[in-house]
mmCIF file of C-alpha atoms in Angstrom:
data_model
loop_
_atom_site.group_PDB
_atom_site.id
_atom_site.type_symbol
_atom_site.label_atom_id
_atom_site.label_comp_id
_atom_site.label_asym_id
_atom_site.label_seq_id
_atom_site.Cartn_x
_atom_site.Cartn_y
_atom_site.Cartn_z
ATOM 1 C CA UNK A 1 -8.208 20.500 4.648
ATOM 2 C CA UNK A 2 -6.336 22.694 2.192
ATOM 3 C CA UNK A 3 -6.643 26.451 2.545
ATOM 4 C CA UNK A 4 -4.858 27.285 -0.704
ATOM 5 C CA UNK A 5 -3.173 25.571 -3.613
ATOM 6 C CA UNK A 6 -0.981 28.595 -4.337
ATOM 7 C CA UNK A 7 2.627 28.971 -3.211
ATOM 8 C CA UNK A 8 3.013 25.274 -2.417
ATOM 9 C CA UNK A 9 6.494 24.622 -0.992
ATOM 10 C CA UNK A 10 9.089 23.199 -3.363
ATOM 11 C CA UNK A 11 10.026 19.521 -3.329
ATOM 12 C CA UNK A 12 13.210 20.378 -1.450
ATOM 13 C CA UNK A 13 11.307 22.378 1.159
ATOM 14 C CA UNK A 14 8.752 19.585 1.632
ATOM 15 C CA UNK A 15 11.579 17.168 2.365
ATOM 16 C CA UNK A 16 13.052 19.655 4.840
ATOM 17 C CA UNK A 17 9.679 19.946 6.567
ATOM 18 C CA UNK A 18 9.465 16.157 6.856
ATOM 19 C CA UNK A 19 12.867 16.249 8.593
ATOM 20 C CA UNK A 20 11.674 19.018 10.939
ATOM 21 C CA UNK A 21 8.514 17.104 11.800
ATOM 22 C CA UNK A 22 10.511 13.920 12.423
ATOM 23 C CA UNK A 23 12.933 15.740 14.739
ATOM 24 C CA UNK A 24 10.146 17.598 16.534
ATOM 25 C CA UNK A 25 8.143 14.433 17.117
ATOM 26 C CA UNK A 26 11.040 12.489 18.579
ATOM 27 C CA UNK A 27 12.053 15.421 20.768
ATOM 28 C CA UNK A 28 8.482 15.555 22.072
ATOM 29 C CA UNK A 29 8.324 11.816 22.768
ATOM 30 C CA UNK A 30 11.486 11.813 24.866
ATOM 31 C CA UNK A 31 11.222 15.152 26.672
ATOM 32 C CA UNK A 32 8.750 14.013 29.356
ATOM 33 C CA UNK A 33 6.667 10.883 28.700
ATOM 34 C CA UNK A 34 4.577 11.479 31.840
ATOM 35 C CA UNK A 35 2.907 14.647 30.588
ATOM 36 C CA UNK A 36 0.212 12.941 28.541
ATOM 37 C CA UNK A 37 -3.494 12.580 29.219
ATOM 38 C CA UNK A 38 -6.699 11.448 27.602
ATOM 39 C CA UNK A 39 -7.896 13.973 24.979
ATOM 40 C CA UNK A 40 -10.777 16.175 26.089
ATOM 41 C CA UNK A 41 -14.200 14.490 25.942
ATOM 42 C CA UNK A 42 -12.844 11.087 24.879
ATOM 43 C CA UNK A 43 -14.291 8.161 26.792
ATOM 44 C CA UNK A 44 -11.790 5.339 26.402
ATOM 45 C CA UNK A 45 -8.671 5.047 28.606
ATOM 46 C CA UNK A 46 -6.626 3.601 25.717
ATOM 47 C CA UNK A 47 -7.180 6.600 23.441
ATOM 48 C CA UNK A 48 -3.905 8.339 24.258
ATOM 49 C CA UNK A 49 -1.807 5.223 23.740
ATOM 50 C CA UNK A 50 -3.443 4.422 20.396
ATOM 51 C CA UNK A 51 -3.287 8.007 19.110
ATOM 52 C CA UNK A 52 0.363 8.390 20.079
ATOM 53 C CA UNK A 53 1.283 5.066 18.472
ATOM 54 C CA UNK A 54 -0.477 5.984 15.238
ATOM 55 C CA UNK A 55 1.192 9.402 15.208
ATOM 56 C CA UNK A 56 4.535 7.608 15.445
ATOM 57 C CA UNK A 57 3.567 5.384 12.527
ATOM 58 C CA UNK A 58 2.603 8.394 10.408
ATOM 59 C CA UNK A 59 5.900 10.088 11.234
ATOM 60 C CA UNK A 60 8.055 7.049 10.526
ATOM 61 C CA UNK A 61 6.202 6.216 7.312
ATOM 62 C CA UNK A 62 6.407 9.758 5.963
ATOM 63 C CA UNK A 63 10.113 9.865 6.732
ATOM 64 C CA UNK A 64 10.479 6.753 4.560
ATOM 65 C CA UNK A 65 8.690 8.636 1.767
ATOM 66 C CA UNK A 66 11.359 11.331 2.026
ATOM 67 C CA UNK A 67 14.131 8.737 1.933
ATOM 68 C CA UNK A 68 12.756 7.206 -1.260
ATOM 69 C CA UNK A 69 12.280 10.621 -2.825
ATOM 70 C CA UNK A 70 15.872 11.558 -2.070
ATOM 71 C CA UNK A 71 16.988 8.253 -3.577
ATOM 72 C CA UNK A 72 15.191 9.384 -6.765
ATOM 73 C CA UNK A 73 12.821 6.438 -6.766
ATOM 74 C CA UNK A 74 9.795 6.874 -9.033
ATOM 75 C CA UNK A 75 6.803 8.574 -7.442
ATOM 76 C CA UNK A 76 4.685 5.456 -7.760
ATOM 77 C CA UNK A 77 6.978 3.633 -5.322
ATOM 78 C CA UNK A 78 6.190 6.288 -2.699
ATOM 79 C CA UNK A 79 2.451 5.849 -2.931
ATOM 80 C CA UNK A 80 1.866 2.814 -0.690
ATOM 81 C CA UNK A 81 3.675 4.679 2.085
ATOM 82 C CA UNK A 82 1.886 7.957 1.368
ATOM 83 C CA UNK A 83 -1.494 6.245 1.451
ATOM 84 C CA UNK A 84 -0.653 4.542 4.751
ATOM 85 C CA UNK A 85 0.573 7.785 6.317
ATOM 86 C CA UNK A 86 -2.522 9.644 5.156
ATOM 87 C CA UNK A 87 -5.065 7.030 6.256
ATOM 88 C CA UNK A 88 -3.325 6.653 9.610
ATOM 89 C CA UNK A 89 -3.183 10.410 10.195
ATOM 90 C CA UNK A 90 -6.910 10.825 9.550
ATOM 91 C CA UNK A 91 -7.629 7.851 11.815
ATOM 92 C CA UNK A 92 -5.468 9.239 14.643
ATOM 93 C CA UNK A 93 -7.193 12.627 14.378
ATOM 94 C CA UNK A 94 -10.585 10.907 14.404
ATOM 95 C CA UNK A 95 -9.710 8.853 17.490
ATOM 96 C CA UNK A 96 -8.568 11.973 19.316
ATOM 97 C CA UNK A 97 -11.639 14.043 18.444
ATOM 98 C CA UNK A 98 -14.566 11.560 18.555
ATOM 99 C CA UNK A 99 -15.426 10.508 22.138
ATOM 100 C CA UNK A 100 -16.471 6.918 21.379
ATOM 101 C CA UNK A 101 -14.108 6.345 18.445
ATOM 102 C CA UNK A 102 -11.621 4.165 20.319
ATOM 103 C CA UNK A 103 -14.364 1.755 21.349
ATOM 104 C CA UNK A 104 -15.405 1.473 17.691
ATOM 105 C CA UNK A 105 -11.760 1.074 16.645
ATOM 106 C CA UNK A 106 -11.338 -1.817 19.083
ATOM 107 C CA UNK A 107 -14.647 -3.366 17.992
ATOM 108 C CA UNK A 108 -13.534 -3.258 14.369
ATOM 109 C CA UNK A 109 -10.285 -4.999 15.272
ATOM 110 C CA UNK A 110 -12.282 -7.710 17.036
ATOM 111 C CA UNK A 111 -14.537 -8.074 13.989
ATOM 112 C CA UNK A 112 -11.589 -8.631 11.666
ATOM 113 C CA UNK A 113 -10.075 -11.171 14.066
ATOM 114 C CA UNK A 114 -13.363 -13.105 14.208
ATOM 115 C CA UNK A 115 -13.448 -13.140 10.409
ATOM 116 C CA UNK A 116 -9.856 -14.378 10.312
ATOM 117 C CA UNK A 117 -10.491 -17.319 12.626
ATOM 118 C CA UNK A 118 -13.307 -18.412 10.312
ATOM 119 C CA UNK A 119 -10.787 -18.784 7.483
ATOM 120 C CA UNK A 120 -7.739 -20.095 9.311
ATOM 121 C CA UNK A 121 -9.017 -23.693 9.740
ATOM 122 C CA UNK A 122 -9.251 -23.908 5.934
ATOM 123 C CA UNK A 123 -5.548 -23.123 5.479
ATOM 124 C CA UNK A 124 -3.096 -25.789 4.315
ATOM 125 C CA UNK A 125 -0.406 -24.509 6.668
ATOM 126 C CA UNK A 126 -0.590 -26.168 10.123
ATOM 127 C CA UNK A 127 0.887 -22.988 11.643
ATOM 128 C CA UNK A 128 -2.107 -21.000 10.431
ATOM 129 C CA UNK A 129 -4.586 -23.618 11.602
ATOM 130 C CA UNK A 130 -2.992 -23.863 15.035
ATOM 131 C CA UNK A 131 -3.140 -20.082 15.579
ATOM 132 C CA UNK A 132 -6.934 -20.004 15.906
ATOM 133 C CA UNK A 133 -7.036 -20.348 19.695
ATOM 134 C CA UNK A 134 -4.343 -17.727 20.192
ATOM 135 C CA UNK A 135 -6.188 -15.199 18.050
ATOM 136 C CA UNK A 136 -9.519 -16.030 19.662
ATOM 137 C CA UNK A 137 -8.081 -15.205 23.098
ATOM 138 C CA UNK A 138 -7.139 -11.737 21.839
ATOM 139 C CA UNK A 139 -10.728 -10.815 20.954
ATOM 140 C CA UNK A 140 -12.266 -8.455 23.503
ATOM 141 C CA UNK A 141 -16.016 -8.090 24.219
ATOM 142 C CA UNK A 142 -17.866 -5.585 22.061
ATOM 143 C CA UNK A 143 -18.102 -2.080 23.507
ATOM 144 C CA UNK A 144 -20.995 0.384 23.094
ATOM 145 C CA UNK A 145 -20.374 3.075 20.472
ATOM 146 C CA UNK A 146 -22.147 5.178 17.871
ATOM 147 C CA UNK A 147 -19.118 5.178 15.574
ATOM 148 C CA UNK A 148 -19.099 1.645 14.147
ATOM 149 C CA UNK A 149 -19.683 2.821 10.561
ATOM 150 C CA UNK A 150 -16.754 5.284 10.369
ATOM 151 C CA UNK A 151 -14.483 2.777 12.112
ATOM 152 C CA UNK A 152 -15.248 0.248 9.377
ATOM 153 C CA UNK A 153 -15.502 2.532 6.331
ATOM 154 C CA UNK A 154 -12.857 5.198 5.706
ATOM 155 C CA UNK A 155 -15.325 7.221 3.651
ATOM 156 C CA UNK A 156 -17.582 7.554 6.688
ATOM 157 C CA UNK A 157 -14.605 8.496 8.845
ATOM 158 C CA UNK A 158 -13.713 11.298 6.439
ATOM 159 C CA UNK A 159 -17.315 12.504 6.556
ATOM 160 C CA UNK A 160 -17.009 12.911 10.322
ATOM 161 C CA UNK A 161 -14.824 15.967 9.614
ATOM 162 C CA UNK A 162 -16.321 19.281 8.517
ATOM 163 C CA UNK A 163 -13.784 20.501 5.975
ATOM 164 C CA UNK A 164 -12.352 17.112 5.023
ATOM 165 C CA UNK A 165 -15.440 15.132 4.055
ATOM 166 C CA UNK A 166 -15.634 13.848 0.494
ATOM 167 C CA UNK A 167 -12.441 15.633 -0.594
ATOM 168 C CA UNK A 168 -10.460 13.708 2.019
ATOM 169 C CA UNK A 169 -11.908 10.444 0.776
ATOM 170 C CA UNK A 170 -11.159 11.300 -2.859
ATOM 171 C CA UNK A 171 -7.477 11.827 -1.973
ATOM 172 C CA UNK A 172 -7.538 8.334 -0.489
ATOM 173 C CA UNK A 173 -9.304 6.821 -3.504
ATOM 174 C CA UNK A 174 -6.810 8.457 -5.857
ATOM 175 C CA UNK A 175 -3.929 6.985 -3.887
ATOM 176 C CA UNK A 176 -5.587 3.552 -3.833
ATOM 177 C CA UNK A 177 -6.040 3.672 -7.600
ATOM 178 C CA UNK A 178 -2.275 4.037 -7.979
ATOM 179 C CA UNK A 179 -1.412 1.403 -5.359
ATOM 180 C CA UNK A 180 -3.642 -1.538 -6.305
ATOM 181 C CA UNK A 181 -2.846 -3.453 -9.521
ATOM 182 C CA UNK A 182 -4.897 -1.677 -12.177
ATOM 183 C CA UNK A 183 -4.931 -0.371 -15.735
ATOM 184 C CA UNK A 184 -4.087 3.058 -14.330
ATOM 185 C CA UNK A 185 -0.948 1.668 -12.692
ATOM 186 C CA UNK A 186 0.073 -0.120 -15.889
ATOM 187 C CA UNK A 187 -0.373 3.128 -17.824
ATOM 188 C CA UNK A 188 2.326 4.767 -15.703
ATOM 189 C CA UNK A 189 4.909 2.380 -17.200
ATOM 190 C CA UNK A 190 3.704 2.395 -20.800
ATOM 191 C CA UNK A 191 4.293 4.771 -23.704
ATOM 192 C CA UNK A 192 2.735 4.636 -27.138
ATOM 193 C CA UNK A 193 5.362 4.608 -29.881
ATOM 194 C CA UNK A 194 3.859 4.638 -33.349
ATOM 195 C CA UNK A 195 2.173 1.268 -33.749
ATOM 196 C CA UNK A 196 3.918 -0.229 -30.724
ATOM 197 C CA UNK A 197 4.193 0.215 -26.984
ATOM 198 C CA UNK A 198 7.325 0.936 -24.950
ATOM 199 C CA UNK A 199 7.514 -0.473 -21.405
ATOM 200 C CA UNK A 200 9.596 1.681 -19.048
ATOM 201 C CA UNK A 201 11.424 0.473 -15.956
ATOM 202 C CA UNK A 202 10.260 3.478 -13.898
ATOM 203 C CA UNK A 203 6.812 5.017 -13.608
ATOM 204 C CA UNK A 204 5.767 8.361 -15.032
ATOM 205 C CA UNK A 205 6.638 11.338 -12.792
ATOM 206 C CA UNK A 206 3.648 12.312 -10.641
ATOM 207 C CA UNK A 207 4.893 15.694 -9.450
ATOM 208 C CA UNK A 208 5.242 16.644 -5.789
ATOM 209 C CA UNK A 209 1.603 16.218 -4.758
ATOM 210 C CA UNK A 210 2.173 12.919 -2.975
ATOM 211 C CA UNK A 211 5.187 14.221 -1.043
ATOM 212 C CA UNK A 212 2.999 17.173 -0.088
ATOM 213 C CA UNK A 213 0.295 14.802 1.173
ATOM 214 C CA UNK A 214 2.836 12.829 3.202
ATOM 215 C CA UNK A 215 4.043 16.059 4.815
ATOM 216 C CA UNK A 216 0.490 17.189 5.538
ATOM 217 C CA UNK A 217 -0.257 13.780 7.035
ATOM 218 C CA UNK A 218 2.583 14.261 9.516
ATOM 219 C CA UNK A 219 0.997 17.533 10.620
ATOM 220 C CA UNK A 220 -2.448 15.956 11.057
ATOM 221 C CA UNK A 221 -1.095 12.885 12.822
ATOM 222 C CA UNK A 222 1.076 14.882 15.205
ATOM 223 C CA UNK A 223 -1.715 17.371 15.848
ATOM 224 C CA UNK A 224 -3.853 14.416 16.947
ATOM 225 C CA UNK A 225 -1.164 13.658 19.530
ATOM 226 C CA UNK A 226 -1.209 17.326 20.535
ATOM 227 C CA UNK A 227 -4.728 16.750 21.901
ATOM 228 C CA UNK A 228 -3.138 14.249 24.330
ATOM 229 C CA UNK A 229 -0.652 16.841 25.580
ATOM 230 C CA UNK A 230 -2.086 19.168 28.280
ATOM 231 C CA UNK A 231 0.674 21.709 27.623
ATOM 232 C CA UNK A 232 0.026 21.696 23.842
ATOM 233 C CA UNK A 233 3.812 21.741 23.513
ATOM 234 C CA UNK A 234 4.029 21.525 19.730
ATOM 235 C CA UNK A 235 0.775 23.209 18.742
ATOM 236 C CA UNK A 236 2.356 26.441 17.519
ATOM 237 C CA UNK A 237 5.028 24.606 15.514
ATOM 238 C CA UNK A 238 2.427 22.410 13.828
ATOM 239 C CA UNK A 239 0.195 25.387 13.074
ATOM 240 C CA UNK A 240 3.152 27.233 11.566
ATOM 241 C CA UNK A 241 4.027 24.321 9.284
ATOM 242 C CA UNK A 242 0.339 23.967 8.412
ATOM 243 C CA UNK A 243 0.248 27.607 7.319
ATOM 244 C CA UNK A 244 3.352 27.101 5.179
ATOM 245 C CA UNK A 245 1.691 24.099 3.529
ATOM 246 C CA UNK A 246 -1.597 25.964 3.128
ATOM 247 C CA UNK A 247 -3.556 23.439 5.195
ATOM 248 C CA UNK A 248 -5.543 23.556 8.408
ATOM 249 C CA UNK A 249 -3.607 21.653 11.074
ATOM 250 C CA UNK A 250 -6.854 21.019 12.976
ATOM 251 C CA UNK A 251 -9.675 18.897 11.557
ATOM 252 C CA UNK A 252 -12.996 19.864 13.107
ATOM 253 C CA UNK A 253 -15.906 17.468 13.489
ATOM 254 C CA UNK A 254 -18.899 17.852 11.170
ATOM 255 C CA UNK A 255 -22.412 18.712 12.309
ATOM 256 C CA UNK A 256 -23.509 15.198 11.369
ATOM 257 C CA UNK A 257 -20.858 13.715 13.657
ATOM 258 C CA UNK A 258 -21.863 15.975 16.529
ATOM 259 C CA UNK A 259 -25.511 15.014 16.019
ATOM 260 C CA UNK A 260 -24.713 11.289 16.019
ATOM 261 C CA UNK A 261 -22.709 11.617 19.212
ATOM 262 C CA UNK A 262 -25.393 13.726 20.890
ATOM 263 C CA UNK A 263 -28.084 11.217 19.947
ATOM 264 C CA UNK A 264 -25.982 8.366 21.334
ATOM 265 C CA UNK A 265 -25.358 10.263 24.572
ATOM 266 C CA UNK A 266 -29.073 10.998 24.929
ATOM 267 C CA UNK A 267 -29.939 7.354 24.355
ATOM 268 C CA UNK A 268 -27.495 6.255 27.038
ATOM 269 C CA UNK A 269 -28.892 8.779 29.500
ATOM 270 C CA UNK A 270 -32.450 7.684 28.793
ATOM 271 C CA UNK A 271 -31.446 4.034 29.162
ATOM 272 C CA UNK A 272 -29.871 4.861 32.516
ATOM 273 C CA UNK A 273 -33.013 6.597 33.710
ATOM 274 C CA UNK A 274 -35.127 3.624 32.608
ATOM 275 C CA UNK A 275 -32.916 1.134 34.461
ATOM 276 C CA UNK A 276 -32.982 3.175 37.638
#
């Protein structure tokens, strides 16, 4: 994912790049909304809509990171947004590159809705209890896919990419460790002072790494949308920003992912022959 850790742009330049990516994305969305198509090799008709929506979420979320940074909020306050932008960017890229990913994505949504309607009748709130039928009607039938595991587990999704893999998941775990209530989070507000402890109102400075990750996430999320654009309108701009960041703007599928997809395709073909 990262080609080099040297010559990382300054904090000010990262914030400028976030602005450029925000402007470029919104220009692209409004220039000609009819010039979009399903990414190459993807199987599900909803892929473009989902990928584009997630790219918008990445872009909007990362812009909020920049706003907080400019307001001089502590780095820890940025992290929930950074983590969301990052996870969403990887997911959008995965949906655009893996042929049966959207089916798995929809299946996972249905699974979580089924789990929710098991708990809702136990709620004290009548509003929650009465929402069961409405949520049940939103559950769609399960669709065939080989990608159920990566749709459910972010670690497996990261492993579907060649260069990303475990490193991509470790970035996510590091962000989670500083988002969830934990001893590590508490440590960011505490300072040892002789025999006592000082509690600070702002967290320890984390450096610019998380702003960098938010900026990189915008590149990955918008590059996912680039696969839905036959003209590849913003490809060169995204590659250029990727080079400045020292990252690869494209995430390529791993051999294991290609093998899983090939095995699934072979099984479907064999099943079709058997039925005929």
